[in-house]
Amino acid sequence: MRAVPAALAALVSMLTACGSAGADGPADEGPAGPDLSAELVTPTDIALRWRAGDPAAAAYVVEFATEPGGRYTILEFLPPDRTTFTHPDLIPRTPFYYRVRPVHGPPSSPVEVTMTPVEGAPPGDWTAPRAVPDDRARPERLGAPTNLTAEVVAADGVRFSWTDNATAEAGFLLESRPAGTEEFRVVAVLDPDVNTVGLVTLPEERVAAYRLRAYELGPASNVAHRTTGGP
Amino acid sequence: MRRRLVGGLAVLSALVLAAPTAGAEVEPGGWGSYSPGFSVQERGCGDVSDLTFRLTCSTAGGDQRAERRYTTYTSGSRQFEGYFRITSMSGSRISLKQTFNEADGPFFMLAVERGGRLYAVHGGTTVGTGATVGATVRINTVHDVGGTHRTYVNGSLKHTVSGPSGPYYDKFGAYRTDSGAGQITVERSGIRFWRK
């Protein structure tokens, strides 16, 4: 008999959670993952804060949606020691839902690239990601890419190739660290099994280091929710 | 007691099912979803396959276009939502989304530069720097005909412009701008429209 009010309480709790979808309540509870909270710091700016604590995280992704069930879009890849993010200048009077997920996967060794004058560009779409046969692979569930090479193929273009050793990757992340900066930053998200791609470089990447990782996303945080104000 | 519980559960379940969901549109208030018709435009080296749009040549001249042109609207407000993912792009200055004024031309244009790593709008304003190639990007536009046109990239306001009265229409896909060139493959998804 004591289970009756408990069951009702659970359902009422579910209803309360559903009803809060359009209101400014506390963050909903969710599965294990980073502990995320959201604060409306101006009518159209939302500040996120989370407790990371995943020693295997190579990075974190912040995702947002404007409907309770998604669709979620990645806002940014952040270094593993970052625990805050501000989503600025938001759509007014609109519900925003957020979650944070760790990125897992070891990186390749980096390659240093110095852009040199090159006439023209290769024929065809030299930037297109491709999977080409490579018998050097040593399969491992989330094995780091090896044999990463970079070839300057245009005045502002580099073609990367590597050996794909991963068997369960969600894809690959190409990361850049321009000379004089401290951290690698994700510059391209690639599909699974890809092992060559071209990148158009930015002016600050005249000299830069690049690396690659086969990745998967870890468990999502709870969903944090706020509704913006404004006109 | 068990019967009452079952009854209570049924009522609560019905309430769960009937609980209002947040409106899918942004800037909520009086919008109704609709599905405008469209025509596919393939010119030059443009190729359209459902929601994948390609320019297959790197020429810097001529009309290179792979787009959907939606039906004309003349008054009221319109809202567009869509996602794009550039899977490859060796060129620059390719338009991905236009709001076109039939009298004055491309009233608003969202374009990409440098292999998809920068987003720019008509007039050259850069709205995104160091963009992530291969990542999915969400675009929302809200247009009050005769008033303002607001563009949100991944939920953030990036561009506001005032415009004249209609008629207008929406276009998206891949289109070489006057100063643009290069190949591109861009995948679209989640296309939705609202009006009021």
Tab-separated table of C-alpha atoms in Angstrom:
chain	number	residue	atom	x	y	z
A	1	MET	CA	0.000	0.000	0.000
A	2	ARG	CA	2.820	2.378	0.739
A	3	ALA	CA	3.903	1.857	-2.834
A	4	VAL	CA	0.779	3.619	-4.078
A	5	PRO	CA	1.667	7.161	-3.042
A	6	ALA	CA	5.240	6.467	-4.042
A	7	ALA	CA	4.152	5.519	-7.558
A	8	LEU	CA	1.870	8.532	-7.772
A	9	ALA	CA	4.632	10.741	-6.481
A	10	ALA	CA	6.908	9.402	-9.181
A	11	LEU	CA	4.319	10.131	-11.846
A	12	VAL	CA	3.617	13.561	-10.420
A	13	SER	CA	7.354	14.133	-10.517
A	14	MET	CA	7.341	13.097	-14.177
A	15	LEU	CA	4.459	15.460	-14.845
A	16	THR	CA	6.237	18.268	-13.077
A	17	ALA	CA	9.284	17.646	-15.208
A	18	CYS	CA	7.158	17.657	-18.369
A	19	GLY	CA	5.378	20.788	-17.280
A	20	SER	CA	8.632	22.575	-16.621
A	21	ALA	CA	9.600	22.264	-20.257
A	22	GLY	CA	8.302	25.711	-20.955
A	23	ALA	CA	9.206	27.285	-17.632
A	24	ASP	CA	12.376	28.393	-15.934
A	25	GLY	CA	12.914	25.632	-13.426
A	26	PRO	CA	15.952	23.798	-12.172
A	27	ALA	CA	17.817	21.445	-14.486
A	28	ASP	CA	16.143	18.119	-15.153
A	29	GLU	CA	17.735	14.967	-13.800
A	30	GLY	CA	19.422	12.761	-16.351
A	31	PRO	CA	21.792	9.840	-16.758
A	32	ALA	CA	25.352	9.755	-15.493
A	33	GLY	CA	27.657	12.295	-17.067
A	34	PRO	CA	28.841	15.807	-16.349
A	35	ASP	CA	26.667	17.601	-13.783
A	36	LEU	CA	25.311	20.559	-15.742
A	37	SER	CA	23.530	23.738	-14.666
A	38	ALA	CA	22.292	26.705	-16.697
A	39	GLU	CA	21.723	30.288	-15.641
A	40	LEU	CA	20.028	33.097	-17.531
A	41	VAL	CA	22.612	35.851	-16.938
A	42	THR	CA	20.826	38.379	-19.183
A	43	PRO	CA	17.474	38.001	-20.947
A	44	THR	CA	19.285	36.523	-23.956
A	45	ASP	CA	22.528	35.060	-22.580
A	46	ILE	CA	22.723	31.665	-20.900
A	47	ALA	CA	25.760	30.637	-18.865
A	48	LEU	CA	26.474	26.933	-18.455
A	49	ARG	CA	28.575	25.356	-15.752
A	50	TRP	CA	29.382	21.705	-15.239
A	51	ARG	CA	31.456	19.440	-13.057
A	52	ALA	CA	33.527	17.408	-15.468
A	53	GLY	CA	35.406	14.714	-13.587
A	54	ASP	CA	35.907	12.260	-16.460
A	55	PRO	CA	39.642	11.457	-16.483
A	56	ALA	CA	39.310	9.880	-19.927
A	57	ALA	CA	37.789	12.985	-21.495
A	58	ALA	CA	39.907	14.454	-24.265
A	59	ALA	CA	37.397	17.285	-24.689
A	60	TYR	CA	33.785	18.121	-23.993
A	61	VAL	CA	31.057	19.020	-26.444
A	62	VAL	CA	28.280	21.441	-25.552
A	63	GLU	CA	25.017	20.786	-27.377
A	64	PHE	CA	21.776	22.765	-27.529
A	65	ALA	CA	18.222	22.258	-28.691
A	66	THR	CA	15.035	24.309	-28.554
A	67	GLU	CA	12.698	21.385	-28.052
A	68	PRO	CA	12.695	19.019	-25.072
A	69	GLY	CA	13.599	15.951	-27.133
A	70	GLY	CA	16.177	17.644	-29.370
A	71	ARG	CA	17.340	17.867	-32.098
A	72	TYR	CA	20.657	18.667	-30.466
A	73	THR	CA	23.354	20.645	-32.267
A	74	ILE	CA	26.982	20.824	-31.145
A	75	LEU	CA	27.920	24.371	-30.200
A	76	GLU	CA	31.576	23.831	-29.511
A	77	PHE	CA	34.338	21.386	-28.675
A	78	LEU	CA	36.006	22.528	-25.471
A	79	PRO	CA	39.259	21.467	-23.786
A	80	PRO	CA	38.824	18.978	-20.932
A	81	ASP	CA	39.627	21.494	-18.211
A	82	ARG	CA	36.903	23.924	-19.296
A	83	THR	CA	33.790	23.782	-17.133
A	84	THR	CA	31.918	26.876	-18.305
A	85	PHE	CA	30.392	28.127	-21.530
A	86	THR	CA	28.214	31.125	-22.322
A	87	HIS	CA	25.730	30.930	-25.189
A	88	PRO	CA	25.244	34.580	-26.182
A	89	ASP	CA	22.685	36.753	-28.001
A	90	LEU	CA	20.022	34.081	-28.074
A	91	ILE	CA	16.682	33.897	-29.823
A	92	PRO	CA	14.247	35.723	-27.509
A	93	ARG	CA	11.330	34.070	-25.707
A	94	THR	CA	12.515	30.629	-26.699
A	95	PRO	CA	13.251	27.527	-24.600
A	96	PHE	CA	16.855	26.326	-24.709
A	97	TYR	CA	17.954	22.861	-23.628
A	98	TYR	CA	21.597	21.955	-23.087
A	99	ARG	CA	23.693	18.906	-22.442
A	100	VAL	CA	27.429	18.265	-22.223
A	101	ARG	CA	29.208	15.104	-23.317
A	102	PRO	CA	32.814	13.958	-22.974
A	103	VAL	CA	34.851	13.132	-26.047
A	104	HIS	CA	36.910	9.958	-25.791
A	105	GLY	CA	39.744	8.775	-28.009
A	106	PRO	CA	43.543	9.116	-28.001
A	107	PRO	CA	45.190	11.478	-30.486
A	108	SER	CA	47.793	10.732	-33.103
A	109	SER	CA	51.253	12.187	-32.891
A	110	PRO	CA	51.160	15.777	-34.164
A	111	VAL	CA	52.636	16.991	-37.425
A	112	GLU	CA	54.066	20.461	-37.905
A	113	VAL	CA	53.050	22.331	-41.072
A	114	THR	CA	54.557	25.494	-42.502
A	115	MET	CA	52.637	26.911	-45.436
A	116	THR	CA	54.828	27.496	-48.480
A	117	PRO	CA	54.036	29.196	-51.794
A	118	VAL	CA	52.292	26.768	-54.132
A	119	GLU	CA	50.907	27.621	-57.541
A	120	GLY	CA	47.339	26.585	-58.194
A	121	ALA	CA	45.585	23.715	-56.515
A	122	PRO	CA	45.145	19.993	-57.223
A	123	PRO	CA	42.454	19.055	-59.736
A	124	GLY	CA	39.071	17.982	-58.465
A	125	ASP	CA	37.733	18.451	-54.964
A	126	TRP	CA	40.961	17.889	-53.071
A	127	THR	CA	39.243	18.657	-49.747
A	128	ALA	CA	36.790	15.759	-50.007
A	129	PRO	CA	37.142	13.194	-47.175
A	130	ARG	CA	37.904	9.737	-48.524
A	131	ALA	CA	38.642	6.228	-47.301
A	132	VAL	CA	41.476	4.679	-49.272
A	133	PRO	CA	42.962	1.187	-48.820
A	134	ASP	CA	45.759	1.050	-46.234
A	135	ASP	CA	47.242	-2.290	-45.133
A	136	ARG	CA	49.197	-0.760	-42.248
A	137	ALA	CA	46.213	-0.695	-39.863
A	138	ARG	CA	46.456	-2.387	-36.458
A	139	PRO	CA	42.791	-2.685	-35.497
A	140	GLU	CA	41.813	-1.614	-32.016
A	141	ARG	CA	38.425	-0.467	-30.743
A	142	LEU	CA	39.367	3.211	-30.487
A	143	GLY	CA	42.951	3.007	-31.700
A	144	ALA	CA	44.789	6.247	-32.286
A	145	PRO	CA	45.502	7.102	-35.917
A	146	THR	CA	49.096	6.524	-36.996
A	147	ASN	CA	51.259	7.582	-39.943
A	148	LEU	CA	49.696	11.058	-40.029
A	149	THR	CA	51.206	13.073	-42.870
A	150	ALA	CA	50.487	16.579	-44.128
A	151	GLU	CA	51.199	17.862	-47.626
A	152	VAL	CA	50.885	21.492	-48.622
A	153	VAL	CA	48.933	21.316	-51.884
A	154	ALA	CA	47.803	24.925	-52.350
A	155	ALA	CA	48.696	28.366	-51.073
A	156	ASP	CA	46.168	27.849	-48.300
A	157	GLY	CA	45.566	24.130	-48.516
A	158	VAL	CA	46.910	21.056	-46.727
A	159	ARG	CA	46.038	17.457	-47.453
A	160	PHE	CA	46.215	15.044	-44.521
A	161	SER	CA	46.495	11.258	-44.687
A	162	TRP	CA	46.672	8.675	-41.908
A	163	THR	CA	46.208	5.059	-40.986
A	164	ASP	CA	42.826	4.313	-39.421
A	165	ASN	CA	43.332	1.825	-36.598
A	166	ALA	CA	39.937	2.244	-34.944
A	167	THR	CA	37.084	-0.198	-35.326
A	168	ALA	CA	34.339	1.541	-33.326
A	169	GLU	CA	34.863	5.242	-33.891
A	170	ALA	CA	31.998	7.703	-34.298
A	171	GLY	CA	34.333	9.611	-36.591
A	172	PHE	CA	37.569	11.545	-36.583
A	173	LEU	CA	38.441	14.964	-35.236
A	174	LEU	CA	41.162	16.970	-36.965
A	175	GLU	CA	42.730	19.440	-34.537
A	176	SER	CA	44.927	22.483	-35.135
A	177	ARG	CA	47.287	24.415	-32.863
A	178	PRO	CA	48.602	27.574	-34.573
A	179	ALA	CA	52.144	28.586	-33.620
A	180	GLY	CA	52.182	30.667	-30.467
A	181	THR	CA	49.012	29.153	-29.032
A	182	GLU	CA	48.730	26.594	-26.263
A	183	GLU	CA	45.783	24.371	-27.137
A	184	PHE	CA	44.645	22.237	-30.007
A	185	ARG	CA	41.240	23.147	-31.382
A	186	VAL	CA	38.902	20.970	-33.444
A	187	VAL	CA	38.810	22.230	-37.038
A	188	ALA	CA	37.078	19.360	-38.835
A	189	VAL	CA	34.650	16.577	-37.952
A	190	LEU	CA	34.988	13.571	-40.234
A	191	ASP	CA	32.965	10.421	-40.805
A	192	PRO	CA	34.135	6.970	-39.674
A	193	ASP	CA	36.696	5.144	-41.842
A	194	VAL	CA	37.941	8.321	-43.519
A	195	ASN	CA	41.736	8.415	-43.828
A	196	THR	CA	42.443	11.382	-46.077
A	197	VAL	CA	41.049	14.911	-46.195
A	198	GLY	CA	42.040	18.394	-47.362
A	199	LEU	CA	41.776	21.515	-45.227
A	200	VAL	CA	41.729	25.153	-46.333
A	201	THR	CA	43.868	26.941	-43.771
A	202	LEU	CA	43.233	30.269	-42.082
A	203	PRO	CA	45.820	33.099	-42.018
A	204	GLU	CA	46.753	32.342	-38.405
A	205	GLU	CA	47.686	28.804	-39.448
A	206	ARG	CA	50.694	29.765	-41.564
A	207	VAL	CA	52.663	27.690	-39.080
A	208	ALA	CA	50.658	25.183	-37.084
A	209	ALA	CA	50.640	21.718	-35.578
A	210	TYR	CA	47.878	19.269	-36.447
A	211	ARG	CA	46.776	16.015	-34.919
A	212	LEU	CA	43.888	13.624	-35.342
A	213	ARG	CA	41.843	11.398	-33.093
A	214	ALA	CA	39.312	8.657	-33.622
A	215	TYR	CA	36.558	9.579	-31.196
A	216	GLU	CA	33.340	8.554	-29.548
A	217	LEU	CA	31.055	10.582	-27.294
A	218	GLY	CA	30.602	9.514	-23.684
A	219	PRO	CA	27.451	9.674	-21.564
A	220	ALA	CA	25.488	12.900	-21.697
A	221	SER	CA	24.993	15.147	-18.717
A	222	ASN	CA	21.598	15.956	-17.331
A	223	VAL	CA	19.614	18.331	-19.539
A	224	ALA	CA	19.692	21.922	-18.309
A	225	HIS	CA	16.892	24.190	-19.440
A	226	ARG	CA	16.184	27.903	-19.497
A	227	THR	CA	13.794	30.067	-21.485
A	228	THR	CA	15.096	33.365	-22.780
A	229	GLY	CA	13.374	36.684	-22.223
A	230	GLY	CA	13.529	39.723	-24.398
A	231	PRO	CA	11.117	41.639	-26.550
B	1	MET	CA	-7.350	0.737	-3.908
B	2	ARG	CA	-5.739	-1.020	-6.788
B	3	ARG	CA	-8.628	0.070	-9.025
B	4	ARG	CA	-8.253	3.642	-7.880
B	5	LEU	CA	-4.544	3.486	-8.534
B	6	VAL	CA	-5.109	2.134	-12.025
B	7	GLY	CA	-7.647	4.869	-12.626
B	8	GLY	CA	-5.260	7.448	-11.287
B	9	LEU	CA	-2.484	6.120	-13.477
B	10	ALA	CA	-4.772	6.261	-16.496
B	11	VAL	CA	-5.631	9.889	-15.807
B	12	LEU	CA	-2.024	10.768	-15.194
B	13	SER	CA	-0.918	8.904	-18.299
B	14	ALA	CA	-3.474	10.820	-20.305
B	15	LEU	CA	-2.176	14.013	-18.811
B	16	VAL	CA	1.366	13.023	-19.720
B	17	LEU	CA	0.312	12.333	-23.270
B	18	ALA	CA	-1.717	15.528	-23.451
B	19	ALA	CA	0.898	17.737	-21.774
B	20	PRO	CA	1.609	20.664	-24.040
B	21	THR	CA	4.959	20.477	-25.731
B	22	ALA	CA	7.057	23.527	-26.326
B	23	GLY	CA	6.374	25.098	-29.687
B	24	ALA	CA	8.874	23.969	-32.259
B	25	GLU	CA	9.220	27.425	-33.730
B	26	VAL	CA	11.469	30.087	-32.189
B	27	GLU	CA	10.271	33.549	-31.113
B	28	PRO	CA	6.960	31.875	-30.270
B	29	GLY	CA	3.596	33.539	-30.701
B	30	GLY	CA	0.944	32.824	-33.247
B	31	TRP	CA	3.014	30.867	-35.740
B	32	GLY	CA	1.587	28.092	-37.853
B	33	SER	CA	3.757	25.558	-39.612
B	34	TYR	CA	3.380	25.135	-43.335
B	35	SER	CA	5.093	23.444	-46.248
B	36	PRO	CA	5.680	25.808	-49.148
B	37	GLY	CA	6.262	24.334	-52.571
B	38	PHE	CA	9.629	24.572	-54.252
B	39	SER	CA	11.412	24.090	-57.521
B	40	VAL	CA	14.927	22.737	-57.972
B	41	GLN	CA	17.418	24.906	-59.834
B	42	GLU	CA	20.511	23.271	-61.330
B	43	ARG	CA	22.674	25.523	-63.444
B	44	GLY	CA	26.256	25.268	-64.639
B	45	CYS	CA	27.937	22.538	-62.596
B	46	GLY	CA	25.204	22.520	-59.964
B	47	ASP	CA	23.769	19.164	-58.936
B	48	VAL	CA	20.923	18.487	-56.540
B	49	SER	CA	20.168	15.059	-55.112
B	50	ASP	CA	17.319	15.383	-52.632
B	51	LEU	CA	18.923	17.454	-49.837
B	52	THR	CA	22.537	17.169	-51.018
B	53	PHE	CA	23.685	20.148	-53.061
B	54	ARG	CA	26.903	20.144	-55.073
B	55	LEU	CA	28.910	22.499	-57.208
B	56	THR	CA	31.302	20.179	-58.986
B	57	CYS	CA	33.539	22.731	-60.732
B	58	SER	CA	36.001	25.313	-59.480
B	59	THR	CA	35.210	27.911	-62.128
B	60	ALA	CA	35.104	31.513	-60.926
B	61	GLY	CA	32.580	32.593	-63.570
B	62	GLY	CA	29.141	31.850	-64.874
B	63	ASP	CA	25.957	30.809	-63.136
B	64	GLN	CA	26.875	27.869	-60.880
B	65	ARG	CA	23.869	26.960	-58.849
B	66	ALA	CA	22.310	23.992	-57.025
B	67	GLU	CA	19.359	25.320	-55.057
B	68	ARG	CA	15.777	24.942	-53.979
B	69	ARG	CA	13.605	27.970	-54.750
B	70	TYR	CA	10.538	28.115	-52.517
B	71	THR	CA	7.247	29.771	-53.325
B	72	THR	CA	6.810	33.532	-53.082
B	73	TYR	CA	5.333	35.261	-50.053
B	74	THR	CA	4.127	38.823	-50.018
B	75	SER	CA	3.153	39.802	-46.481
B	76	GLY	CA	3.099	38.795	-42.830
B	77	SER	CA	6.001	37.034	-41.146
B	78	ARG	CA	7.936	33.946	-42.147
B	79	GLN	CA	10.257	31.727	-40.207
B	80	PHE	CA	12.763	29.269	-41.630
B	81	GLU	CA	14.733	26.580	-39.838
B	82	GLY	CA	17.303	24.279	-41.361
B	83	TYR	CA	20.613	22.578	-40.751
B	84	PHE	CA	23.624	22.407	-43.021
B	85	ARG	CA	26.756	20.315	-43.003
B	86	ILE	CA	29.558	21.071	-45.425
B	87	THR	CA	31.227	17.768	-46.138
B	88	SER	CA	33.794	19.205	-48.532
B	89	MET	CA	34.594	22.615	-49.943
B	90	SER	CA	37.758	23.605	-51.753
B	91	GLY	CA	36.503	27.041	-52.781
B	92	SER	CA	35.156	30.153	-51.135
B	93	ARG	CA	32.216	32.536	-51.079
B	94	ILE	CA	29.439	30.076	-51.764
B	95	SER	CA	25.921	31.087	-50.741
B	96	LEU	CA	24.013	28.573	-48.642
B	97	LYS	CA	20.778	30.471	-47.905
B	98	GLN	CA	19.101	33.435	-49.548
B	99	THR	CA	16.046	35.490	-48.757
B	100	PHE	CA	15.321	36.998	-52.131
B	101	ASN	CA	13.380	40.189	-52.809
B	102	GLU	CA	11.783	39.885	-56.227
B	103	ALA	CA	12.232	43.603	-56.910
B	104	ASP	CA	15.687	44.179	-55.444
B	105	GLY	CA	17.422	40.784	-55.616
B	106	PRO	CA	19.161	38.872	-52.828
B	107	PHE	CA	18.044	40.875	-49.821
B	108	PHE	CA	19.831	38.481	-47.470
B	109	MET	CA	22.517	35.930	-48.264
B	110	LEU	CA	24.392	33.613	-45.918
B	111	ALA	CA	27.615	32.412	-47.516
B	112	VAL	CA	30.690	30.442	-46.519
B	113	GLU	CA	34.302	31.308	-47.153
B	114	ARG	CA	37.657	29.542	-47.022
B	115	GLY	CA	36.575	25.972	-47.341
B	116	GLY	CA	33.643	26.405	-44.982
B	117	ARG	CA	35.705	27.793	-42.128
B	118	LEU	CA	34.070	31.242	-42.128
B	119	TYR	CA	30.419	32.240	-42.419
B	120	ALA	CA	29.589	35.580	-43.983
B	121	VAL	CA	26.417	37.398	-44.879
B	122	HIS	CA	25.480	39.644	-47.765
B	123	GLY	CA	27.622	42.753	-47.530
B	124	GLY	CA	30.658	40.863	-46.300
B	125	THR	CA	29.990	40.794	-42.576
B	126	THR	CA	31.652	37.707	-41.126
B	127	VAL	CA	29.389	36.003	-38.602
B	128	GLY	CA	31.465	32.966	-37.753
B	129	THR	CA	35.226	32.516	-37.607
B	130	GLY	CA	37.209	29.342	-37.314
B	131	ALA	CA	34.130	27.301	-38.105
B	132	THR	CA	34.346	23.531	-37.816
B	133	VAL	CA	34.278	21.769	-41.162
B	134	GLY	CA	31.963	18.774	-41.169
B	135	ALA	CA	29.966	19.978	-38.168
B	136	THR	CA	26.221	20.439	-38.436
B	137	VAL	CA	25.112	24.077	-38.155
B	138	ARG	CA	21.590	25.237	-37.377
B	139	ILE	CA	20.149	28.301	-39.100
B	140	ASN	CA	16.954	30.132	-38.115
B	141	THR	CA	15.684	33.190	-39.947
B	142	VAL	CA	12.689	35.276	-38.910
B	143	HIS	CA	11.409	37.760	-41.466
B	144	ASP	CA	8.762	40.377	-40.854
B	145	VAL	CA	7.917	41.515	-44.369
B	146	GLY	CA	8.467	45.264	-44.594
B	147	GLY	CA	10.291	45.116	-41.245
B	148	THR	CA	13.382	43.261	-40.132
B	149	HIS	CA	15.043	40.005	-41.109
B	150	ARG	CA	16.889	38.289	-38.269
B	151	THR	CA	19.376	35.471	-38.677
B	152	TYR	CA	20.354	33.091	-35.885
B	153	VAL	CA	23.330	30.772	-36.275
B	154	ASN	CA	23.263	27.969	-33.727
B	155	GLY	CA	20.727	29.923	-31.702
B	156	SER	CA	22.673	33.194	-31.540
B	157	LEU	CA	21.629	36.379	-33.327
B	158	LYS	CA	24.261	37.101	-35.965
B	159	HIS	CA	22.598	39.497	-38.370
B	160	THR	CA	19.671	41.926	-38.491
B	161	VAL	CA	18.642	43.943	-41.519
B	162	SER	CA	15.587	46.024	-42.372
B	163	GLY	CA	13.955	45.541	-45.722
B	164	PRO	CA	11.241	46.812	-48.024
B	165	SER	CA	7.860	45.290	-48.687
B	166	GLY	CA	7.554	42.032	-50.609
B	167	PRO	CA	7.320	39.857	-52.537
B	168	TYR	CA	10.080	37.559	-51.240
B	169	TYR	CA	11.078	33.941	-51.457
B	170	ASP	CA	13.507	31.595	-49.701
B	171	LYS	CA	16.312	29.728	-51.427
B	172	PHE	CA	18.907	27.368	-50.078
B	173	GLY	CA	21.516	25.038	-51.455
B	174	ALA	CA	24.817	26.088	-53.003
B	175	TYR	CA	25.292	29.103	-55.246
B	176	ARG	CA	28.532	30.696	-56.438
B	177	THR	CA	28.466	34.371	-55.512
B	178	ASP	CA	29.931	37.006	-57.843
B	179	SER	CA	33.311	36.774	-56.102
B	180	GLY	CA	33.133	33.080	-55.331
B	181	ALA	CA	34.547	29.904	-56.815
B	182	GLY	CA	35.155	26.336	-56.034
B	183	GLN	CA	33.617	23.012	-55.395
B	184	ILE	CA	31.331	22.309	-52.499
B	185	THR	CA	29.162	19.514	-51.199
B	186	VAL	CA	26.640	20.564	-48.581
B	187	GLU	CA	23.998	18.409	-46.959
B	188	ARG	CA	20.796	19.958	-45.637
B	189	SER	CA	18.358	18.548	-43.130
B	190	GLY	CA	15.543	19.490	-40.781
B	191	ILE	CA	13.950	22.027	-43.120
B	192	ARG	CA	10.862	23.660	-41.568
B	193	PHE	CA	8.786	26.750	-42.210
B	194	TRP	CA	6.287	28.760	-40.172
B	195	ARG	CA	4.170	31.828	-40.927
B	196	LYS	CA	1.781	34.254	-39.279
